[in-house]
Tab-separated table of C-alpha atoms in Angstrom:
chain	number	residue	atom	x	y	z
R	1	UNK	CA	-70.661	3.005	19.645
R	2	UNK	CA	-69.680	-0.300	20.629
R	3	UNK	CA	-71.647	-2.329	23.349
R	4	UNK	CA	-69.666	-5.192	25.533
R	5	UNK	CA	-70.860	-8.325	25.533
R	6	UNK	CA	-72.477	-8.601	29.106
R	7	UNK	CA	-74.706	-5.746	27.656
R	8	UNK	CA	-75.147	-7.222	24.104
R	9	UNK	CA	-76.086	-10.479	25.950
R	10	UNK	CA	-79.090	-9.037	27.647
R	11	UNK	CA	-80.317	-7.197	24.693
R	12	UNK	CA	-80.407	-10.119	23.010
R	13	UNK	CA	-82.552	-11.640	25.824
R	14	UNK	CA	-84.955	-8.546	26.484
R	15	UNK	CA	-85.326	-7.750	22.901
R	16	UNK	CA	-86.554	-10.246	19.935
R	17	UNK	CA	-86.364	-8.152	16.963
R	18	UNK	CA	-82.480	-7.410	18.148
R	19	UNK	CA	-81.673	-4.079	18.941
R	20	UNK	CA	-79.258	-2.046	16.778
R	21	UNK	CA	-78.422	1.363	16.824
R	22	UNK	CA	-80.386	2.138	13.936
R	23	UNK	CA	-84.308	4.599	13.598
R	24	UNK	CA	-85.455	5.781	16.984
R	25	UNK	CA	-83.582	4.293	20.055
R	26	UNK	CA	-82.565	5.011	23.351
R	27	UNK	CA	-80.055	2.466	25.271
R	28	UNK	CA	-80.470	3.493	28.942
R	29	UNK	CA	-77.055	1.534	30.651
R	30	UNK	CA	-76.859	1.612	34.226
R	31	UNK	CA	-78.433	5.281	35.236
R	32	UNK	CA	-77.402	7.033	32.269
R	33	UNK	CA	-78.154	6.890	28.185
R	34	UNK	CA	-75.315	5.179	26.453
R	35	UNK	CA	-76.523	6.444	23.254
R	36	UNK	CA	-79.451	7.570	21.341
R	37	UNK	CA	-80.911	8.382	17.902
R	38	UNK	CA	-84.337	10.245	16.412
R	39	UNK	CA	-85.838	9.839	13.055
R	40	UNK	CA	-87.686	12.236	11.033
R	41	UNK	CA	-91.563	11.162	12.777
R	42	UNK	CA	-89.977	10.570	16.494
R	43	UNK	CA	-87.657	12.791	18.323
R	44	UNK	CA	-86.065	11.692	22.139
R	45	UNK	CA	-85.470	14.251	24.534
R	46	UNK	CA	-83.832	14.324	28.077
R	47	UNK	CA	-86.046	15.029	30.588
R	48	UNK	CA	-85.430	18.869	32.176
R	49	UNK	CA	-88.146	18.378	35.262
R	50	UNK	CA	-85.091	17.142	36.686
R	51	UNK	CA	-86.212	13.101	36.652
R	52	UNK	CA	-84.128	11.135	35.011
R	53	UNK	CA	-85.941	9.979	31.750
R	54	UNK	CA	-86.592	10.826	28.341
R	55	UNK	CA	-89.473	12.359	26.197
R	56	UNK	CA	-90.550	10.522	23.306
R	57	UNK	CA	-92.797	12.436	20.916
R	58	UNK	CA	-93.917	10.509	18.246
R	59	UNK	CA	-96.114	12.419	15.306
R	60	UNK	CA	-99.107	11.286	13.868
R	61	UNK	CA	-96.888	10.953	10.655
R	62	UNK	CA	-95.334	7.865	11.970
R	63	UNK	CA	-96.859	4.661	10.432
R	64	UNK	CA	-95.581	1.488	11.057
R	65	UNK	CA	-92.492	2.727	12.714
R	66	UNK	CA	-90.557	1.491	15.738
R	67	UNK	CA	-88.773	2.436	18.880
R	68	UNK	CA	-86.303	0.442	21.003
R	69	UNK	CA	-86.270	1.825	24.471
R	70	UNK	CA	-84.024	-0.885	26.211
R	71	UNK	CA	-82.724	-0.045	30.102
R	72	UNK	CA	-79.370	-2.659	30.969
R	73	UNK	CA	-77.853	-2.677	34.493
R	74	UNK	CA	-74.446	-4.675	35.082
R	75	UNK	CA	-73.526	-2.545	38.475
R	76	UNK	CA	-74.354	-4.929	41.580
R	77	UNK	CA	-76.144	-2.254	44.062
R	78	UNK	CA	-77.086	-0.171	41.756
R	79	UNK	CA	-80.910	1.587	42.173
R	80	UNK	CA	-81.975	3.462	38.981
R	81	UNK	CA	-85.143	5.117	38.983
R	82	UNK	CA	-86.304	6.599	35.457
R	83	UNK	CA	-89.167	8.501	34.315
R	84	UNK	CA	-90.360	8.015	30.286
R	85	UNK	CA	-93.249	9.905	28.945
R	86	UNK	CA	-94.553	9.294	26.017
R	87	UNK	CA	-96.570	11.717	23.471
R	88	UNK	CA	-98.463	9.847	20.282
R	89	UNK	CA	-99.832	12.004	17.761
R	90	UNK	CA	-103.260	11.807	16.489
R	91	UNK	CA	-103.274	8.562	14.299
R	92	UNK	CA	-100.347	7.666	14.819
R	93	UNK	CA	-99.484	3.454	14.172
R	94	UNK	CA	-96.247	2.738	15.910
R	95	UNK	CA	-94.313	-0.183	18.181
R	96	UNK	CA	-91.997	0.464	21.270
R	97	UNK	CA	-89.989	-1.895	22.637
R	98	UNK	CA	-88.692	-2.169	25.969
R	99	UNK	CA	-87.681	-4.217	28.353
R	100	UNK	CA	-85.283	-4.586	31.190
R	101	UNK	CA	-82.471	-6.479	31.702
R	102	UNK	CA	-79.761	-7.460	34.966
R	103	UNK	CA	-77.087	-8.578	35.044
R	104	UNK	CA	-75.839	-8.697	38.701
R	105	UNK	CA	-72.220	-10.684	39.745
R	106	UNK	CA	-72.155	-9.511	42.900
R	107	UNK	CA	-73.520	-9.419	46.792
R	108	UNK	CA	-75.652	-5.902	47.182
R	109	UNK	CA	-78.997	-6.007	45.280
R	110	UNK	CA	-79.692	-4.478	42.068
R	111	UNK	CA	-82.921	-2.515	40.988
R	112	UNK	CA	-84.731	-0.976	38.589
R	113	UNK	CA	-87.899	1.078	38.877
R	114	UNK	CA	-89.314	2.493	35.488
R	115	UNK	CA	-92.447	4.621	35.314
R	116	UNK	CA	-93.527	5.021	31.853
R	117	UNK	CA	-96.682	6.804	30.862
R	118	UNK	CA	-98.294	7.030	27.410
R	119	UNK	CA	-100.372	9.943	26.031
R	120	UNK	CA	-102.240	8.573	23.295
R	121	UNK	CA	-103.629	10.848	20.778
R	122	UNK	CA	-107.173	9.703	18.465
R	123	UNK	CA	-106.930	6.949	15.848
R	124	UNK	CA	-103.603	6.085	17.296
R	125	UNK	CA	-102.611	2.443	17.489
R	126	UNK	CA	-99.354	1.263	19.899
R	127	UNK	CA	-98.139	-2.077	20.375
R	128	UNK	CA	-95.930	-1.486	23.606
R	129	UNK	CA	-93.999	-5.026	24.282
R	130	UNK	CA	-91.753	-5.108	27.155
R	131	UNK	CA	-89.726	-8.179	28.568
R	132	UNK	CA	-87.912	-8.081	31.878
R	133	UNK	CA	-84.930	-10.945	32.668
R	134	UNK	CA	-82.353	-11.380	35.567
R	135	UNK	CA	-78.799	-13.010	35.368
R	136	UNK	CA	-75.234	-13.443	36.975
R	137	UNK	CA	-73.966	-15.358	39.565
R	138	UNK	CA	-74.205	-13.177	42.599
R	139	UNK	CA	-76.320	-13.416	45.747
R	140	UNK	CA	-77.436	-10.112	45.024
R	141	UNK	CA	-81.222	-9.972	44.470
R	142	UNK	CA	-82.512	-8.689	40.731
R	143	UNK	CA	-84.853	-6.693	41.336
R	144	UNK	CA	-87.481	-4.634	39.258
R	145	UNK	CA	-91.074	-2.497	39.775
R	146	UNK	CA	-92.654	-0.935	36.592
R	147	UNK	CA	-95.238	1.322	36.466
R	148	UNK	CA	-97.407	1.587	33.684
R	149	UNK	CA	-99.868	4.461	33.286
R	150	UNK	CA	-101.793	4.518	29.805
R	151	UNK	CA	-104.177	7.475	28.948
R	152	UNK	CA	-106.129	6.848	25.469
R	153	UNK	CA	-108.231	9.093	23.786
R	154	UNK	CA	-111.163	8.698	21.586
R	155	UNK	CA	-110.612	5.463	19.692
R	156	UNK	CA	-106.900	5.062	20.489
R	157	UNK	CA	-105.886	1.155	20.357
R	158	UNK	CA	-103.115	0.248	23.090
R	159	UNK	CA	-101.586	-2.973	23.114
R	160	UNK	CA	-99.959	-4.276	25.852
R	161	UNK	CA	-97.561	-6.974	25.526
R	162	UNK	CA	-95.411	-8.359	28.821
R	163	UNK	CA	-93.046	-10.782	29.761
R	164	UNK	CA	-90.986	-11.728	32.627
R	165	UNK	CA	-88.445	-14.311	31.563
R	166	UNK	CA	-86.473	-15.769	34.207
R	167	UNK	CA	-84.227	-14.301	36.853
R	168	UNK	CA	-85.973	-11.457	38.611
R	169	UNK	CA	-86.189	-12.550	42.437
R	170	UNK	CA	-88.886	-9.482	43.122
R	171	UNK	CA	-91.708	-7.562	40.955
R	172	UNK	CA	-93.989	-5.712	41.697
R	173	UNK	CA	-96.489	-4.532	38.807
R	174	UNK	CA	-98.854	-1.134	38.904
R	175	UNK	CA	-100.677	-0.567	35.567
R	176	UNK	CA	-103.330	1.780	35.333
R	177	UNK	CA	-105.453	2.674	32.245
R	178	UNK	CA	-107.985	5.398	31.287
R	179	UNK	CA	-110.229	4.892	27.987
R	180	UNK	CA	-112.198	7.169	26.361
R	181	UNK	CA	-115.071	6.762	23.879
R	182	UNK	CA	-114.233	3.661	21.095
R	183	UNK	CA	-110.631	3.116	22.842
R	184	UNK	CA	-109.011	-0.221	23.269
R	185	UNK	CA	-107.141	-1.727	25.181
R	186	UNK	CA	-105.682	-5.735	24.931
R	187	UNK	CA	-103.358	-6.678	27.652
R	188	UNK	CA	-101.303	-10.501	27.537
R	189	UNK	CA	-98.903	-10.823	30.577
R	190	UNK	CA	-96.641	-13.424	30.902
R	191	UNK	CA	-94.797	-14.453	34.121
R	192	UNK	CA	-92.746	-17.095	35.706
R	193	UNK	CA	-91.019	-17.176	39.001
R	194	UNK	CA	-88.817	-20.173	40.597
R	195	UNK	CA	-86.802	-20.568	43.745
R	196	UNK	CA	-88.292	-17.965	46.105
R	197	UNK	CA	-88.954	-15.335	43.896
R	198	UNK	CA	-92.458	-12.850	44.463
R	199	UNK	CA	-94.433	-11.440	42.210
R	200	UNK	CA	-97.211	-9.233	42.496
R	201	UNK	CA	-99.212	-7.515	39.482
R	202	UNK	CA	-101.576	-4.728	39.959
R	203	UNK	CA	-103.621	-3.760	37.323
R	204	UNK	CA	-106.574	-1.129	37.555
R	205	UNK	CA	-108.814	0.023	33.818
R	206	UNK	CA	-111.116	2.724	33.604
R	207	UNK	CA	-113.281	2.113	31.033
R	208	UNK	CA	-115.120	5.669	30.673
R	209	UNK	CA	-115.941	6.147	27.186
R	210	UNK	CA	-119.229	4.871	25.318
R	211	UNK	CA	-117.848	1.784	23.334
R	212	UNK	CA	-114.750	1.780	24.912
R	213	UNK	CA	-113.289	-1.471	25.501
R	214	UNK	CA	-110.654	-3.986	27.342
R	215	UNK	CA	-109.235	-7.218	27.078
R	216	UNK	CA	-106.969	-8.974	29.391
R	217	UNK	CA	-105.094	-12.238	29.595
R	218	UNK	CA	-102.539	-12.869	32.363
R	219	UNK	CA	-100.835	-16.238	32.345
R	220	UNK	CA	-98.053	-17.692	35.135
R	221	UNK	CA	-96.018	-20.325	35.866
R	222	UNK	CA	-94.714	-20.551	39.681
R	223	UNK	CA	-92.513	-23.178	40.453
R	224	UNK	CA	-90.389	-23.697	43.561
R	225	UNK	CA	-90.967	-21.864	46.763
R	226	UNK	CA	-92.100	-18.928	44.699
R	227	UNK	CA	-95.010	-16.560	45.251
R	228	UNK	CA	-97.252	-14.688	42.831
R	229	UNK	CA	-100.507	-12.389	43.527
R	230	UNK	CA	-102.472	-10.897	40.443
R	231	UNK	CA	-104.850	-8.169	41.090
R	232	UNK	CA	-106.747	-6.845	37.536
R	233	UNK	CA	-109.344	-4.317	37.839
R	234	UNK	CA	-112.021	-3.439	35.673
R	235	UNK	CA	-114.047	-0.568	36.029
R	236	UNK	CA	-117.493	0.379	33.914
R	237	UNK	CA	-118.120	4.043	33.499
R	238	UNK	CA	-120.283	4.043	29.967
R	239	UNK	CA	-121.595	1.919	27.930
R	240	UNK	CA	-118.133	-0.704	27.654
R	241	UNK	CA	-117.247	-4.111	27.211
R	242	UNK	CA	-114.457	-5.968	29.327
R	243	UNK	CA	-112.712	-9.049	29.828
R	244	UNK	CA	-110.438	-10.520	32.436
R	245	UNK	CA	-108.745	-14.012	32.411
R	246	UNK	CA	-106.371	-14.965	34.894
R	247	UNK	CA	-104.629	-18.534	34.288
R	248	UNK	CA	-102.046	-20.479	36.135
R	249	UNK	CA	-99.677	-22.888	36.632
R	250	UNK	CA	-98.752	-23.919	40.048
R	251	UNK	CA	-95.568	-26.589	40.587
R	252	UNK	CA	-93.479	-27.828	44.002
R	253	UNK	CA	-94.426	-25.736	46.722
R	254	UNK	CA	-95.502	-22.039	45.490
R	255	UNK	CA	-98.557	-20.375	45.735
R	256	UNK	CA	-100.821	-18.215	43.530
R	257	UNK	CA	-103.420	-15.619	44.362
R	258	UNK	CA	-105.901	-14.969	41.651
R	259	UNK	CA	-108.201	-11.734	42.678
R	260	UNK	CA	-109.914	-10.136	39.232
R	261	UNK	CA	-112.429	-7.739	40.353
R	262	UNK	CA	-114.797	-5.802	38.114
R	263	UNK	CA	-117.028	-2.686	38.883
R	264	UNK	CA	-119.833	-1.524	36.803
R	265	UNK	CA	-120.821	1.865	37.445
R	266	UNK	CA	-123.635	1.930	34.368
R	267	UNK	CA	-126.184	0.378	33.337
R	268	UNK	CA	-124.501	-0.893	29.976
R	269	UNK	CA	-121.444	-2.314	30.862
R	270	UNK	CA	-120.601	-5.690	30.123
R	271	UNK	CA	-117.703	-7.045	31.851
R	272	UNK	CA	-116.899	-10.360	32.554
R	273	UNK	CA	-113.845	-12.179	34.650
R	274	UNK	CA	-112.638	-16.129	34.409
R	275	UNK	CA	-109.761	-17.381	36.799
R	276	UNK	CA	-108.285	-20.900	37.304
R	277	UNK	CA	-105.046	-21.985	38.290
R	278	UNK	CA	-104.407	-25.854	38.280
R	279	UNK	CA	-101.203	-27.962	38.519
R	280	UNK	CA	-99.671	-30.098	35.031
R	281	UNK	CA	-101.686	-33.287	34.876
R	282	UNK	CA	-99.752	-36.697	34.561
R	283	UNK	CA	-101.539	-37.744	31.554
R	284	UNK	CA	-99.851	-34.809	29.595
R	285	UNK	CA	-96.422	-35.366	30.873
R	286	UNK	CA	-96.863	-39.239	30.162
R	287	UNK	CA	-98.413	-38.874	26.170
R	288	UNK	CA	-94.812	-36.758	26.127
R	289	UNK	CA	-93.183	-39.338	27.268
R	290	UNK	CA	-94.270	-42.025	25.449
R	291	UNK	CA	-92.900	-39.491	22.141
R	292	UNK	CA	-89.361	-40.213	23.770
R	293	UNK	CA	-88.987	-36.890	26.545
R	294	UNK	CA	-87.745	-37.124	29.769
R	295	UNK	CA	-90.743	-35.553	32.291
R	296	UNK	CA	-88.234	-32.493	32.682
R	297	UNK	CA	-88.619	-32.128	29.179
R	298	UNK	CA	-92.092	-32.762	28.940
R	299	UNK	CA	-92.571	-30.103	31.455
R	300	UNK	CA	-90.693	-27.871	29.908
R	301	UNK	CA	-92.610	-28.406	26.788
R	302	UNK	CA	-96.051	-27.591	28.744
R	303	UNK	CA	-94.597	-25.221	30.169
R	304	UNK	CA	-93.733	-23.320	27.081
R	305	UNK	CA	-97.170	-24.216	25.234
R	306	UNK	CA	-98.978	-22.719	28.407
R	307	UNK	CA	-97.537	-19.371	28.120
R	308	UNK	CA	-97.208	-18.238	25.039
């Protein structure tokens, strides 16, 4: 079916391999799915618990497949709440990408709260990548809280790949993760907030299987008034290995609150947490400079090293 071009616009933003309708899909456009299609290894369902959300059941017969789970709103005041489970079959080696987009013209805020949770079968491997973005020229606020809940079973690999853009004036992040023996888990958040956007990210990992494992890298850039909190978690129930590293990037006037915490709860875990947030120092913005940038540029070029 056709897709206008406010819709087309964000997909392009919250989605870098470009979404088509095309394999396993589901476009979710303000509180209702636009359109959808399976494949032979992964089959979308409506939810019947009566949520609003889908299914996804993916079989351990799909390797190296893909599924594009995009969510657009365009309707100023709108508040959609959706509910996506996901089932991965034993050995399973698939991507999903999400990712959230707004697009809001007009004075009543806008928001989007999306709980996904992911049953991971053993052997299975899932990249999960998931960007969120805010436009349009109202005063109406963009705003968006995910919840993440990822179960993995014995030596399931879950990667976690997030990104907020630009444009969301309030998140607030819950992610919580239970391993089992030989799982793992890598995590790389990306953030940046301006004006007087908030941010908060909430993170919690239960390592309890012998040789599980986790590895997580949050990285931010707040500029303006803007105000970010990250609180990652780490907990050591067997015999594990973990590591947290929280960097950022403070400009103007915002703040950042950096609060890893890790738990060990046996004598054989190994976990280990780094923080540091610092401002840009001159003497990068001035060997820039001297290469013929403006400092906004050079910033911007810092900027854009620093997080990805």
């Amino acid at each position: 079916m056709e897709i206008d071009k406010i819709t087309q616009d964000v997909l392009d933003r919250i989605d870098d391999t470009g979404f088509k309708q095309e394999g396993a899909y589901n476009l979710r456009y303000n509180g209702y799915a636009l359109c959808h299609g399976d494949t032979e290894h992964i089959k979308i369902e409506k939810r019947e618990d009566g949520n609003q959300g889908i299914n996804v059941y993916i079989s351990g017969e799909a390797i190296k497949e893909t599924v594009h789970i995009p969510v657009v709103i365009s309707d100023s005041g709108m508040t959609d709440v959706v509910y996506n489970d996901f089932f991965v079959g034993e050995g399973a080696d698939v991507t999903i990408i999400a990712g959230c987009g707004i697009h809001n013209a007009g004075c009543n805020d806008s928001r989007h709260d999306g709980v996904h949770t992911f049953h991971v079968g053993k052997n299975a491997s899932v990249l999960y990548t998931e960007k969120h973005y805010g436009e349009g020229e109202g005063s109406g606020a963009r705003i968006m809280n995910p919840v993440t809940r990822i179960l993995l079973d014995e030596n399931a690999v879950f990667t976690l790949d997030t990104a907020q853009i630009k444009g969301v004036d309030s998140t607030q992040r819950e992610t919580y993760v239970e391993a089992k023996a030989g799982a793992k888990l890598i995590v790389t958040e990306k953030l940046m907030t301006h004006d007087r956007q908030t941010a908060v990210s909430n993170m919690e990992v239960a390592l309890n299987g012998e040789g599980s494992s986790a590895q997580i890298v949050s990285r931010s850039v707040a500029k303006g008034e803007s105000v970010q909190t990250f609180h990652p978690k780490a907990i050591g129930n067997a015999g594990c290995h973990a590591h947290i590293q929280c960097d950022s990037i403070i400009m103007e006037s915002a703040k950042v609150s950096s609060i890893p915490e890790i738990n060990a709860n046996h004598i054989d875990a190994a976990i280990i947490h780094e923080a540091a947030i610092g401002r840009i120092h001159n003497d990068q913005v001035m060997k820039l400079r001297t290469l013929g940038l403006t400092a906004q540029e050079a910033e911007d070029v810092i900027v854009e090293a620093f997080l990805n």
